[in-house]
mmCIF file of C-alpha atoms in Angstrom:
data_model
loop_
_atom_site.group_PDB
_atom_site.id
_atom_site.type_symbol
_atom_site.label_atom_id
_atom_site.label_comp_id
_atom_site.label_asym_id
_atom_site.label_seq_id
_atom_site.Cartn_x
_atom_site.Cartn_y
_atom_site.Cartn_z
ATOM 1 C CA UNK A 1 0.009 -0.066 0.033
ATOM 2 C CA UNK A 2 0.933 3.633 -0.415
ATOM 3 C CA UNK A 3 -0.397 6.993 -1.458
ATOM 4 C CA UNK A 4 -1.287 8.435 -4.962
ATOM 5 C CA UNK A 5 -0.846 12.040 -5.332
ATOM 6 C CA UNK A 6 -0.745 14.626 -8.298
ATOM 7 C CA UNK A 7 2.122 17.154 -8.513
ATOM 8 C CA UNK A 8 1.586 20.116 -10.720
ATOM 9 C CA UNK A 9 4.996 21.680 -9.774
ATOM 10 C CA UNK A 10 8.088 20.654 -7.658
ATOM 11 C CA UNK A 11 7.147 19.910 -4.195
ATOM 12 C CA UNK A 12 9.219 20.136 -0.991
ATOM 13 C CA UNK A 13 8.445 18.198 2.397
ATOM 14 C CA UNK A 14 8.575 19.045 5.968
ATOM 15 C CA UNK A 15 12.055 18.419 7.493
ATOM 16 C CA UNK A 16 13.654 18.789 3.995
ATOM 17 C CA UNK A 17 15.617 21.927 3.065
ATOM 18 C CA UNK A 18 13.341 24.434 1.371
ATOM 19 C CA UNK A 19 12.861 23.922 -2.414
ATOM 20 C CA UNK A 20 14.355 20.391 -2.410
ATOM 21 C CA UNK A 21 12.395 18.396 -4.959
ATOM 22 C CA UNK A 22 10.273 15.368 -4.130
ATOM 23 C CA UNK A 23 9.485 14.693 -7.628
ATOM 24 C CA UNK A 24 11.012 16.435 -10.778
ATOM 25 C CA UNK A 25 8.004 16.803 -13.113
ATOM 26 C CA UNK A 26 4.271 17.188 -13.009
ATOM 27 C CA UNK A 27 1.892 14.119 -13.149
ATOM 28 C CA UNK A 28 0.290 11.514 -11.014
ATOM 29 C CA UNK A 29 2.595 9.636 -8.673
ATOM 30 C CA UNK A 30 2.472 6.505 -6.436
ATOM 31 C CA UNK A 31 4.735 6.284 -3.447
ATOM 32 C CA UNK A 32 4.615 2.918 -1.588
ATOM 33 C CA UNK A 33 4.841 3.312 2.117
ATOM 34 C CA UNK A 34 7.879 0.927 2.128
ATOM 35 C CA UNK A 35 9.699 2.825 -0.663
ATOM 36 C CA UNK A 36 12.014 5.783 -0.748
ATOM 37 C CA UNK A 37 10.934 7.224 -4.019
ATOM 38 C CA UNK A 38 7.625 8.193 -5.770
ATOM 39 C CA UNK A 39 7.009 6.504 -9.220
ATOM 40 C CA UNK A 40 5.428 8.674 -11.915
ATOM 41 C CA UNK A 41 2.541 6.641 -13.462
ATOM 42 C CA UNK A 42 1.368 9.163 -16.018
ATOM 43 C CA UNK A 43 3.148 8.977 -19.450
ATOM 44 C CA UNK A 44 5.935 11.630 -20.221
ATOM 45 C CA UNK A 45 3.902 12.620 -23.137
ATOM 46 C CA UNK A 46 1.042 14.128 -21.077
ATOM 47 C CA UNK A 47 1.423 17.809 -20.786
ATOM 48 C CA UNK A 48 0.048 18.356 -17.322
ATOM 49 C CA UNK A 49 1.496 21.777 -16.992
ATOM 50 C CA UNK A 50 -1.164 22.903 -19.601
ATOM 51 C CA UNK A 51 -3.900 20.804 -18.036
ATOM 52 C CA UNK A 52 -4.863 21.956 -14.650
ATOM 53 C CA UNK A 53 -6.267 19.083 -12.455
ATOM 54 C CA UNK A 54 -8.961 20.051 -10.153
ATOM 55 C CA UNK A 55 -9.773 16.756 -8.313
ATOM 56 C CA UNK A 56 -9.291 12.919 -8.594
ATOM 57 C CA UNK A 57 -10.520 9.676 -7.288
ATOM 58 C CA UNK A 58 -9.321 6.057 -7.739
ATOM 59 C CA UNK A 59 -11.513 3.328 -9.128
ATOM 60 C CA UNK A 60 -12.576 0.537 -6.691
ATOM 61 C CA UNK A 61 -10.333 -1.838 -8.638
ATOM 62 C CA UNK A 62 -7.390 0.381 -8.303
ATOM 63 C CA UNK A 63 -6.706 0.538 -11.985
ATOM 64 C CA UNK A 64 -8.028 3.903 -12.920
ATOM 65 C CA UNK A 65 -7.437 7.427 -11.714
ATOM 66 C CA UNK A 66 -10.530 9.578 -12.644
ATOM 67 C CA UNK A 67 -9.771 13.134 -12.693
ATOM 68 C CA UNK A 68 -11.443 16.586 -13.604
ATOM 69 C CA UNK A 69 -9.253 19.162 -15.412
ATOM 70 C CA UNK A 70 -9.308 22.222 -17.557
ATOM 71 C CA UNK A 71 -7.183 23.717 -20.256
ATOM 72 C CA UNK A 72 -7.516 27.415 -20.398
ATOM 73 C CA UNK A 73 -9.014 28.533 -23.651
ATOM 74 C CA UNK A 74 -9.658 24.962 -24.514
ATOM 75 C CA UNK A 75 -11.736 22.431 -22.590
ATOM 76 C CA UNK A 76 -13.010 21.235 -19.190
ATOM 77 C CA UNK A 77 -13.017 17.450 -18.881
ATOM 78 C CA UNK A 78 -13.547 14.426 -16.859
ATOM 79 C CA UNK A 79 -10.960 11.816 -17.737
ATOM 80 C CA UNK A 80 -9.720 8.379 -16.741
ATOM 81 C CA UNK A 81 -6.132 7.227 -16.719
ATOM 82 C CA UNK A 82 -5.503 3.463 -16.595
ATOM 83 C CA UNK A 83 -2.585 2.668 -14.400
ATOM 84 C CA UNK A 84 -2.115 -0.822 -16.070
ATOM 85 C CA UNK A 85 -2.031 0.372 -19.688
ATOM 86 C CA UNK A 86 -0.873 3.977 -19.268
ATOM 87 C CA UNK A 87 -3.749 5.216 -21.454
ATOM 88 C CA UNK A 88 -6.271 8.088 -21.080
ATOM 89 C CA UNK A 89 -9.907 8.198 -22.063
ATOM 90 C CA UNK A 90 -12.373 10.976 -21.915
ATOM 91 C CA UNK A 91 -15.617 10.592 -19.955
ATOM 92 C CA UNK A 92 -16.889 14.105 -20.461
ATOM 93 C CA UNK A 93 -15.608 17.171 -22.321
ATOM 94 C CA UNK A 94 -17.049 20.575 -22.719
ATOM 95 C CA UNK A 95 -15.757 23.865 -24.137
ATOM 96 C CA UNK A 96 -13.865 26.026 -21.608
ATOM 97 C CA UNK A 97 -15.109 29.494 -20.747
ATOM 98 C CA UNK A 98 -13.780 32.079 -18.287
ATOM 99 C CA UNK A 99 -16.596 31.145 -15.907
ATOM 100 C CA UNK A 100 -15.869 27.262 -16.179
ATOM 101 C CA UNK A 101 -15.053 25.128 -13.089
ATOM 102 C CA UNK A 102 -13.261 21.875 -13.837
ATOM 103 C CA UNK A 103 -14.930 18.939 -12.395
ATOM 104 C CA UNK A 104 -13.666 18.380 -8.765
ATOM 105 C CA UNK A 105 -14.781 16.690 -5.495
ATOM 106 C CA UNK A 106 -14.857 13.407 -7.455
ATOM 107 C CA UNK A 107 -16.137 10.021 -6.248
ATOM 108 C CA UNK A 108 -16.415 6.739 -7.970
ATOM 109 C CA UNK A 109 -19.261 4.379 -6.890
ATOM 110 C CA UNK A 110 -18.287 1.233 -5.102
ATOM 111 C CA UNK A 111 -19.407 -0.886 -8.036
ATOM 112 C CA UNK A 112 -17.173 1.188 -10.373
ATOM 113 C CA UNK A 113 -19.923 2.127 -12.702
ATOM 114 C CA UNK A 114 -20.650 5.743 -11.948
ATOM 115 C CA UNK A 115 -18.636 8.956 -11.187
ATOM 116 C CA UNK A 116 -19.953 11.695 -9.095
ATOM 117 C CA UNK A 117 -18.495 15.179 -9.311
ATOM 118 C CA UNK A 118 -18.948 18.873 -8.678
ATOM 119 C CA UNK A 119 -18.738 21.521 -11.350
ATOM 120 C CA UNK A 120 -20.229 24.743 -12.164
ATOM 121 C CA UNK A 121 -19.632 28.307 -13.272
ATOM 122 C CA UNK A 122 -18.380 31.446 -11.644
ATOM 123 C CA UNK A 123 -19.086 35.044 -12.342
ATOM 124 C CA UNK A 124 -21.957 37.300 -11.266
ATOM 125 C CA UNK A 125 -24.142 34.258 -10.462
ATOM 126 C CA UNK A 126 -22.482 31.257 -8.934
ATOM 127 C CA UNK A 127 -23.962 28.079 -10.141
ATOM 128 C CA UNK A 128 -22.457 25.069 -8.159
ATOM 129 C CA UNK A 129 -23.816 21.598 -9.253
ATOM 130 C CA UNK A 130 -23.183 17.971 -8.181
ATOM 131 C CA UNK A 131 -23.691 15.618 -11.135
ATOM 132 C CA UNK A 132 -23.290 11.970 -11.884
ATOM 133 C CA UNK A 133 -22.351 10.078 -15.162
ATOM 134 C CA UNK A 134 -21.573 6.571 -16.005
ATOM 135 C CA UNK A 135 -17.854 5.717 -16.429
ATOM 136 C CA UNK A 136 -18.441 5.461 -20.130
ATOM 137 C CA UNK A 137 -19.728 8.929 -20.459
ATOM 138 C CA UNK A 138 -23.432 8.026 -20.840
ATOM 139 C CA UNK A 139 -26.343 8.935 -18.523
ATOM 140 C CA UNK A 140 -25.227 12.357 -17.162
ATOM 141 C CA UNK A 141 -27.655 13.520 -14.398
ATOM 142 C CA UNK A 142 -27.778 16.582 -12.211
ATOM 143 C CA UNK A 143 -28.196 15.533 -8.611
ATOM 144 C CA UNK A 144 -28.426 19.010 -7.161
ATOM 145 C CA UNK A 145 -27.631 22.629 -7.780
ATOM 146 C CA UNK A 146 -27.856 25.972 -6.019
ATOM 147 C CA UNK A 147 -25.891 29.201 -5.566
ATOM 148 C CA UNK A 148 -23.945 27.883 -2.447
ATOM 149 C CA UNK A 149 -20.366 26.797 -2.739
ATOM 150 C CA UNK A 150 -21.092 24.239 -0.134
ATOM 151 C CA UNK A 151 -23.122 22.313 -2.536
ATOM 152 C CA UNK A 152 -19.964 21.412 -4.353
ATOM 153 C CA UNK A 153 -18.661 20.046 -0.973
ATOM 154 C CA UNK A 154 -20.267 16.675 -0.699
ATOM 155 C CA UNK A 155 -19.209 13.347 0.431
ATOM 156 C CA UNK A 156 -20.318 9.818 -0.795
ATOM 157 C CA UNK A 157 -21.191 7.248 1.854
ATOM 158 C CA UNK A 158 -18.982 4.135 1.781
ATOM 159 C CA UNK A 159 -21.714 2.011 0.511
ATOM 160 C CA UNK A 160 -22.369 4.482 -2.342
ATOM 161 C CA UNK A 161 -25.978 4.889 -1.459
ATOM 162 C CA UNK A 162 -26.083 8.429 0.070
ATOM 163 C CA UNK A 163 -24.541 11.763 -0.422
ATOM 164 C CA UNK A 164 -24.039 14.143 2.462
ATOM 165 C CA UNK A 165 -23.581 17.786 1.865
ATOM 166 C CA UNK A 166 -22.838 20.627 4.015
ATOM 167 C CA UNK A 167 -25.843 22.427 5.437
ATOM 168 C CA UNK A 168 -28.439 19.718 4.102
ATOM 169 C CA UNK A 169 -30.028 16.626 5.391
ATOM 170 C CA UNK A 170 -31.398 15.798 1.991
ATOM 171 C CA UNK A 171 -30.747 12.422 0.415
ATOM 172 C CA UNK A 172 -29.939 13.002 -3.308
ATOM 173 C CA UNK A 173 -28.673 9.796 -4.628
ATOM 174 C CA UNK A 174 -29.263 7.246 -6.178
#
């Protein structure tokens, strides 16, 4: 066992002199608890400096990292990266706007068939949404939406049957 993390830039760690690098380039990394080094699992060809990652989750089988991202002046998307094959696939992609929020606060249901995520738009009227979509990109559905940032801060129960959200006792899933 170990930890999965995303690194956008060079990171330092507590107890290590300032600016000492933990990893040398951006991407998803795995660091086993019994290892000294983190291993980059994303291909070198992926330009993660251009693609800003907003949130991620691991599939129940441990093979996929599902992540939300945005490319300024490009797209916002929900993608899956296969650890075993090193390939990416797009689950959801929409045009980027100045008000776009990349999918974040991501959860994968325990059966691995659906992804739940927060998204929305900023600007004069905030529109925060919590949605669900099948891992194959089908059956997108709005679970709830309002003008509160806290709607985007939800948590999926371990059995995948309920969503708790700040300031509400409403059950919104399945």
